[in-house]
Structures are given as structure tokens and as C-alpha cells.
Coordinates of C-alpha atoms and ligand atoms in Angstrom, one line a residue:
M30 CA 13.9 18.9 -86.4
D31 CA 16.1 21.5 -85.0
S32 CA 15.7 21.5 -80.7
N33 CA 15.4 25.2 -79.8
I34 CA 18.8 25.3 -77.4
K35 CA 19.5 28.5 -77.2
S36 CA 22.1 28.2 -74.8
V37 CA 25.2 25.5 -73.9
G38 CA 28.0 25.1 -71.6
V39 CA 30.7 23.6 -71.5
L40 CA 33.2 22.4 -69.0
T41 CA 36.2 19.9 -68.4
S42 CA 36.3 17.1 -65.8
G43 CA 38.3 14.9 -64.1
G44 CA 42.1 14.1 -65.3
D45 CA 43.2 16.9 -68.2
A46 CA 43.9 15.5 -72.0
P47 CA 46.0 17.1 -74.8
G48 CA 43.1 18.0 -77.3
M49 CA 40.5 19.5 -74.2
N50 CA 41.8 22.4 -75.8
A51 CA 40.4 21.5 -79.6
A52 CA 36.9 20.5 -77.8
I53 CA 36.6 23.4 -76.1
R54 CA 36.6 25.4 -79.1
A55 CA 35.0 23.6 -81.3
V56 CA 32.1 23.3 -79.0
T57 CA 32.1 26.7 -78.4
R58 CA 32.5 28.4 -82.3
A59 CA 29.6 25.4 -83.5
G60 CA 27.4 26.8 -80.7
I61 CA 27.7 30.4 -81.9
F62 CA 28.1 29.4 -85.8
N63 CA 24.1 27.8 -85.0
N64 CA 23.2 31.4 -82.8
M65 CA 23.3 30.2 -79.5
K66 CA 25.0 31.8 -76.4
V67 CA 27.9 29.5 -75.1
Y68 CA 29.7 29.5 -71.1
G69 CA 32.6 28.7 -70.6
I70 CA 32.5 26.9 -66.8
Y71 CA 35.8 27.1 -65.5
R72 CA 37.1 24.1 -62.8
G73 CA 34.3 21.7 -63.8
Y74 CA 31.7 20.8 -62.1
R75 CA 33.4 22.4 -58.7
G76 CA 33.1 25.7 -60.6
L77 CA 29.3 25.2 -61.5
I78 CA 28.8 24.7 -58.0
S79 CA 31.3 28.0 -57.1
D80 CA 29.4 30.2 -60.1
E81 CA 32.6 30.0 -62.5
I82 CA 31.1 31.1 -65.3
M83 CA 31.8 33.1 -68.2
E84 CA 30.1 33.3 -72.0
F85 CA 32.6 32.9 -74.2
K86 CA 33.1 34.7 -78.1
T87 CA 34.4 32.8 -80.5
N88 CA 37.4 35.0 -79.9
S89 CA 37.7 33.5 -76.3
V90 CA 39.2 30.3 -78.0
S91 CA 41.3 31.8 -80.2
N92 CA 45.2 30.5 -80.0
I93 CA 44.7 27.2 -78.1
I94 CA 44.3 24.4 -80.6
Q95 CA 47.6 23.7 -80.4
Q96 CA 48.2 23.8 -76.0
G97 CA 47.6 20.8 -74.2
G98 CA 45.8 20.9 -70.7
T99 CA 43.0 22.7 -70.3
M100 CA 42.3 26.1 -70.7
L101 CA 39.2 26.1 -68.8
K102 CA 40.8 24.5 -65.9
T103 CA 39.6 21.0 -64.9
A104 CA 38.8 19.7 -61.1
R105 CA 37.6 16.6 -58.9
S106 CA 34.3 17.9 -57.4
A107 CA 33.4 16.0 -53.9
D108 CA 30.1 18.3 -53.7
F109 CA 28.9 17.0 -57.2
M110 CA 28.7 14.2 -55.9
T111 CA 25.9 15.2 -53.4
E112 CA 22.0 15.6 -54.0
E113 CA 23.1 19.2 -52.4
G114 CA 26.1 20.2 -54.4
R115 CA 24.3 19.7 -57.7
R116 CA 20.8 21.5 -56.7
I117 CA 23.3 24.7 -56.3
A118 CA 24.8 23.8 -59.8
Y119 CA 21.5 23.6 -61.5
E120 CA 20.6 26.8 -60.1
N121 CA 23.8 28.1 -61.5
M122 CA 22.6 26.7 -65.0
Q123 CA 19.3 28.9 -64.6
K124 CA 21.1 31.4 -63.5
H125 CA 22.8 32.1 -66.5
G126 CA 19.5 30.7 -68.5
I127 CA 22.2 27.7 -69.7
E128 CA 19.8 24.9 -71.1
A129 CA 21.9 22.0 -71.9
L130 CA 25.5 21.0 -71.2
V131 CA 29.2 19.8 -73.0
V132 CA 30.4 17.8 -70.7
I133 CA 34.3 16.9 -71.4
G134 CA 35.9 14.4 -69.1
G135 CA 36.6 10.3 -68.4
D136 CA 34.2 7.9 -67.0
G137 CA 33.5 9.8 -63.6
S138 CA 32.7 12.3 -65.5
L139 CA 30.1 11.1 -67.7
T140 CA 28.8 9.2 -64.8
G141 CA 27.8 12.6 -62.8
A142 CA 26.6 13.9 -66.0
A143 CA 24.5 11.1 -66.6
I144 CA 22.6 11.1 -62.9
F145 CA 22.7 14.8 -63.0
A146 CA 20.9 15.2 -66.7
N147 CA 18.5 12.3 -65.5
E148 CA 17.8 14.1 -62.1
Y149 CA 17.0 17.6 -63.4
N150 CA 16.1 16.3 -67.6
I151 CA 18.8 18.8 -68.8
P152 CA 20.1 18.0 -72.2
V153 CA 23.2 17.1 -71.7
V154 CA 25.8 15.8 -74.5
G155 CA 29.8 14.0 -73.4
L156 CA 33.0 14.1 -75.0
P157 CA 35.3 11.4 -74.1
G158 CA 38.4 13.2 -73.0
T159 CA 40.9 11.2 -71.3
I160 CA 44.2 9.4 -72.3
D161 CA 43.2 6.2 -70.6
N162 CA 41.4 5.0 -73.6
D163 CA 38.8 3.5 -71.4
L164 CA 35.5 4.3 -72.8
N165 CA 33.0 1.5 -74.1
G166 CA 31.5 2.5 -77.7
T167 CA 34.0 4.8 -79.3
D168 CA 37.2 3.7 -81.0
T169 CA 39.5 6.6 -79.4
T170 CA 39.5 9.3 -76.6
I171 CA 40.2 12.7 -76.5
G172 CA 44.1 12.4 -75.6
Y173 CA 45.1 9.1 -76.2
D174 CA 47.2 9.4 -79.4
T175 CA 49.3 12.4 -78.1
A176 CA 50.0 10.2 -74.8
L177 CA 51.0 7.2 -77.0
N178 CA 53.2 9.7 -78.8
T179 CA 54.6 10.7 -75.7
I180 CA 55.1 7.5 -74.1
M181 CA 56.7 6.0 -77.5
Q182 CA 59.5 9.2 -77.4
S183 CA 60.1 8.6 -74.1
M184 CA 60.8 4.4 -74.9
D185 CA 63.3 5.3 -77.6
K186 CA 65.4 7.2 -75.1
I187 CA 64.6 4.4 -72.5
R188 CA 65.9 2.3 -74.4
D189 CA 69.0 3.6 -75.6
T190 CA 70.2 3.6 -71.5
A191 CA 68.0 0.2 -71.3
T192 CA 70.6 -1.6 -74.2
S193 CA 73.7 0.0 -73.2
H194 CA 73.3 -1.2 -69.6
E195 CA 71.5 -5.0 -70.6
R196 CA 69.3 -3.9 -68.2
L197 CA 65.6 -5.5 -67.8
F198 CA 63.2 -1.7 -67.4
F199 CA 59.7 -1.9 -66.6
I200 CA 58.3 1.6 -67.4
E201 CA 54.8 2.0 -65.8
V202 CA 52.1 4.3 -67.7
M203 CA 48.6 5.3 -67.2
G204 CA 45.2 3.2 -67.6
R205 CA 44.3 2.4 -64.4
N206 CA 42.2 -1.1 -65.5
C207 CA 43.0 -0.3 -69.2
G208 CA 45.6 -1.4 -70.6
Y209 CA 45.2 0.0 -73.9
L210 CA 48.2 2.2 -73.2
A211 CA 50.5 0.0 -72.3
L212 CA 49.8 -2.6 -75.0
N213 CA 49.9 -0.1 -78.1
S214 CA 52.8 1.9 -76.9
A215 CA 54.7 -1.3 -76.4
I216 CA 54.3 -1.9 -80.0
A217 CA 54.9 1.3 -80.9
S218 CA 58.1 1.1 -79.0
G219 CA 59.3 -2.4 -80.4
A220 CA 58.9 -3.4 -76.6
E221 CA 59.5 -7.1 -75.4
A222 CA 55.5 -7.4 -73.7
A223 CA 52.8 -4.9 -71.9
I224 CA 52.0 -6.3 -68.4
I225 CA 48.2 -5.1 -68.4
P226 CA 45.0 -5.8 -66.2
E227 CA 42.9 -7.5 -68.2
I228 CA 45.3 -10.3 -68.5
S229 CA 47.5 -10.2 -64.9
I230 CA 43.6 -10.8 -63.6
E231 CA 44.0 -13.7 -65.4
K232 CA 47.3 -15.3 -64.7
D233 CA 50.9 -14.4 -63.4
Q234 CA 52.2 -12.4 -66.5
L235 CA 55.6 -12.3 -64.8
A236 CA 56.3 -15.6 -64.7
E237 CA 54.8 -16.5 -67.6
L238 CA 57.2 -14.0 -69.4
I239 CA 60.1 -15.3 -67.3
E240 CA 59.3 -19.3 -68.2
Q241 CA 59.4 -18.4 -72.0
G242 CA 62.8 -17.1 -71.2
F243 CA 61.8 -13.8 -73.1
R244 CA 65.2 -12.2 -73.6
K245 CA 66.3 -15.7 -75.3
S246 CA 67.9 -13.2 -78.2
K247 CA 68.7 -10.3 -76.7
N248 CA 70.5 -8.1 -74.0
S249 CA 68.1 -5.7 -72.5
S250 CA 64.3 -6.2 -72.6
M251 CA 62.1 -2.7 -72.2
V252 CA 58.2 -4.2 -70.2
L253 CA 55.6 -2.2 -70.4
V254 CA 53.5 -1.9 -67.1
T255 CA 49.5 -0.3 -66.4
E256 CA 49.7 1.7 -63.3
S257 CA 46.5 -0.2 -61.5
E258 CA 45.6 -2.6 -58.5
V259 CA 46.1 -5.6 -60.6
T260 CA 49.2 -5.4 -61.9
G261 CA 51.0 -3.6 -58.9
G262 CA 53.0 -1.5 -60.6
A263 CA 56.0 -1.9 -61.7
M264 CA 57.8 -1.0 -58.7
K265 CA 56.0 -4.4 -57.3
L266 CA 57.2 -6.2 -59.5
A267 CA 60.6 -5.1 -60.0
E268 CA 60.7 -5.9 -56.5
R269 CA 59.8 -9.4 -56.9
V270 CA 62.3 -9.9 -60.7
K271 CA 64.7 -9.2 -57.7
K272 CA 64.0 -11.7 -55.2
E273 CA 62.5 -14.0 -57.7
Y274 CA 65.1 -13.9 -60.3
P275 CA 68.3 -12.6 -59.2
Q276 CA 70.2 -13.2 -62.9
Y277 CA 68.2 -9.9 -64.2
D278 CA 69.5 -6.5 -63.6
V279 CA 65.9 -4.5 -63.4
R280 CA 65.5 -0.8 -63.3
V281 CA 62.0 1.1 -63.2
S282 CA 60.8 4.2 -64.9
I283 CA 57.7 5.5 -64.0
L284 CA 56.5 8.3 -66.7
G285 CA 53.6 10.1 -64.4
H286 CA 52.2 13.4 -65.1
L287 CA 54.5 13.5 -68.4
Q288 CA 52.2 11.1 -70.1
R289 CA 49.1 14.0 -69.8
G290 CA 51.5 16.8 -71.1
G291 CA 52.0 18.3 -74.7
S292 CA 50.9 19.9 -77.9
P293 CA 48.3 18.0 -79.3
T294 CA 48.8 15.5 -82.1
A295 CA 47.0 15.9 -85.7
Q296 CA 45.2 13.2 -84.8
D297 CA 43.9 14.6 -81.8
R298 CA 42.9 18.0 -82.4
I299 CA 40.9 16.1 -85.1
L300 CA 39.2 14.2 -83.4
A301 CA 38.2 16.6 -80.8
S302 CA 37.7 18.9 -83.6
R303 CA 34.9 16.4 -85.0
M304 CA 33.7 15.3 -81.7
G305 CA 33.1 19.8 -80.7
V306 CA 31.2 20.6 -83.3
A307 CA 29.3 17.0 -82.9
A308 CA 28.6 17.6 -79.3
I309 CA 26.2 20.8 -80.3
Q310 CA 25.0 18.7 -83.7
A311 CA 23.8 16.1 -81.6
L312 CA 22.4 18.7 -78.8
M313 CA 20.3 20.0 -82.3
E314 CA 19.1 16.5 -82.8
Y315 CA 17.6 15.9 -79.5
Q316 CA 20.3 13.6 -78.3
R317 CA 19.8 13.6 -74.4
N318 CA 22.2 11.4 -72.2
V319 CA 25.0 10.1 -75.3
M320 CA 28.6 10.4 -75.6
I321 CA 30.2 11.3 -78.9
G322 CA 32.1 8.1 -80.0
I323 CA 34.4 7.1 -83.3
R324 CA 33.9 4.0 -85.3
E325 CA 35.3 3.1 -87.8
N326 CA 36.2 6.9 -88.8
E327 CA 32.6 7.7 -88.4
I328 CA 30.7 9.7 -85.4
V329 CA 28.2 8.0 -82.9
Y330 CA 26.6 8.6 -80.0
V331 CA 27.1 6.4 -77.7
P332 CA 24.6 6.0 -74.2
F333 CA 26.1 7.3 -71.4
K334 CA 25.5 3.9 -69.4
R335 CA 27.2 2.1 -72.2
A336 CA 30.1 4.4 -72.6
I337 CA 31.0 3.9 -68.1
K338 CA 30.1 0.2 -68.3
K339 CA 33.8 -0.6 -67.0
D340 CA 33.8 -3.7 -69.5
R341 CA 36.2 -2.5 -72.6
E342 CA 37.6 -5.6 -73.9
I343 CA 40.9 -5.3 -74.9
S344 CA 42.2 -6.3 -78.7
R345 CA 43.2 -9.8 -78.4
E346 CA 44.7 -9.3 -82.0
M347 CA 47.3 -6.1 -81.0
L348 CA 48.4 -8.7 -77.7
E349 CA 49.4 -11.7 -80.9
V350 CA 51.0 -8.7 -82.2
L351 CA 53.1 -7.7 -79.7
R352 CA 53.9 -11.2 -78.4
I353 CA 55.0 -12.4 -82.2
S354 CA 56.9 -8.9 -83.0
S355 CA 58.7 -9.5 -79.6
I356 CA 60.2 -12.7 -80.3
Ligands
ATP25 P1 40.1 10.5 -65.9 O1 39.7 9.0 -66.5 O2 40.8 11.5 -66.4 O3 40.6 10.5 -63.8 P2 37.7 10.8 -64.8 O4 36.3 11.7 -65.7 O5 36.9 9.6 -64.7 O6 38.8 11.3 -65.5 P3 37.0 11.7 -62.1 O7 38.1 12.4 -61.0 O8 36.4 9.4 -62.0 O9 37.6 11.4 -63.3 O10 35.6 12.0 -61.8 C1 35.0 13.3 -62.1 C2 34.4 13.5 -61.3 O11 33.4 14.0 -61.6 C3 34.5 14.0 -59.9 O12 35.3 14.7 -58.7 C4 32.9 14.2 -59.6 O13 32.9 15.3 -59.1 C5 31.9 13.7 -60.6 N1 32.0 12.3 -60.5 C6 32.2 11.3 -60.5 N2 31.3 9.5 -59.8 C7 30.4 10.7 -59.8 C8 29.1 10.0 -59.2 N3 29.0 9.2 -59.1 N4 27.8 11.0 -59.1 C9 28.4 12.3 -59.3 N5 29.6 12.9 -59.9 C10 30.5 12.0 -60.4

């Protein structure tokens, strides 16, 4: 049974991620394919409040699948965190006749989506758009694979200089409370270790690494570090090494925003396209308050509540792979 949704708005919110454009394209085309009007909402929730809304045709999203970033722009909106802000957002939706929303963003964006959907009883479907891979109920998020590849390519370059100078390098990557980016890029780039929030909360990873003599068989080392209060970040770790283990010649490289940019990988484009089409399908199937996820290569619907729960566990198997393969 199909729902009667005649018009849908699509927005990107929070941090940008490669593949968001592919998702916008898929949502737009799938909406139009199913006889809906599709509205592009610029600058996330901020644009929903300031009425930066435009009807999209199929060619509004031409030639974007290969581009990083988001053609809809993205923003953070403090106003959307207030009832008054969300009331204006709802009024703008009504003004344009927008009946449903597809929100592409990270956990903050989906938290806002859940609140808004409940407050005004609007059908909202979320797509996990974040390089951090920190959402529950999905194996991966849009942008994660591209970021991993970007980090891996940077690591290959850092390895050249680390090896030449026989240095210990701390390379800081994004991830906030989630160590997936650091752990998987450590495996992919042949790094010695990953200092990540999920493990740092349990023990002093730096001390353990040094005690285990992680440079025994090597003249240089690369250690990935998640940018997070729990790990302290790469700079703090390097300061500690200088003080506590002065025998090491230590350097820091913070990859920063270059991790977010670039043309999305094939995997991210395909994932975003599948998820975009699935979002429209979900709305037509009367799904409400769900994020589209992917598990074992199948599309799944994940209730917002579960998706944004901050308890995603790190893979012990991958930790083991890194530990074993870096001896
Ligand atoms: P990333 O993980 O890449 O940082 P994100 O979606 O988590 O992306 P946030 O800055 O946390 O990014 O959230 C984006 C926007 O979502 C916020 O600026 C705000 O407008 C909205 N938002 C977040 N939390 C809430 C909330 N509790 N209530 C209403 N809106 C919220």
C-alpha cells in the first residue's frame, strides 16, 4: 500500500560528507519518479527556518554525483534547537506544501529530525551522512569510505617521511567519540596502532604501546589518533612522549578538513544512491522516524532512537587484526 505523499523536501545538515550530492540526486529523482514534487532546502535546518527552499526538477541535480561536499550547502542551526525555530520551520513547510522530509546528516541532525517529526507529526526519513561512521544500526555511513581512502592516501605519503627520518608519527583523524575512521585507516595504511576513544576510556593506550615496545622491529612508526577529548588528541600524546619517553623522535600530523573533501568513491556513490531511493520508498511505505541503514548489503530501516544512541561498539575483530598485523 502506498502513502499519499505528494511532496517532499530534502536537506543536508551538520558536517558535510562526500556522497551527500549522490544522495540528494537519488532522493530527487526517486521522488519525481514516484510523482512527487521535490524541494531542495538550502543550508540545512537554518534554510528551513529562513525559507531557502526551491522546487527541484530532474536536471536540478545533474552533474553532481561525482562532486564532494553538498550542493544544498550545510549549516548548523541553533534556532532549530528552539521550539520557536521549529515552529517557523514547520510554517515554511506548510507554505510550500511540503508534506515530508528527507534529512541527510549525522547524529545531531537526526536527533533534530526526530524531535521535529514528533512535534508536528511529519513523516521524516533520515540518511546517515557523516564520515565518522558513528551511527547505530548501519554497517557504514555516506562519506565514510571516501574519508578512509583520503586518509589512507595521506598516510602513504606520511610513511615516506616517517621512514626516511625514522620517526614516530601521530596522525590525528576525525571521529569524535567513534574510533572507526582511525582503526580502519590504521589497518589500511599498515600503521602500528590506533588510539581511539572506545579503548582509551578503558586504559592508557600510549603507555601500553611503549611498554610493549611497539617499535621493536621497526625504525619508524605511525599511530592513528581519534580527535577526541578521551584520547586527548595527537598534540597531547606527542607532548607526553617528549616528556615521558624522550628517546623517541616524535612528530604530529593533523589531517583536519581535508578528510571531508574530494570526489566520493564508487562505494559511497552507490551507497548514497541506494539509500536515497530507499528513503522515498520508505516514505511511500508509511515508514516514519527511521534512518535508512545498510546491514550485510541489505537496506534496513533503523528507528531514529536506535540510530542516534551513542553506544556503537568498536569491532574487537578489527582491533585484533591491527594488533596482529602490526607486530
Ligand atoms: P556531524 O556528525 O558531521 O557533526 P551532525 O548532524 O551530528 O553532523 P550537529 O552539529 O551535531 O551535526 O547537528 C546539526 C544540526 O542538527 C544542529 O545545528 C541543529 O540545528 C540540529 N540539532 C542537533 N541536535 C538537536 C536537538 N537536540 N534538537 C534540535 N535540533 C538539533
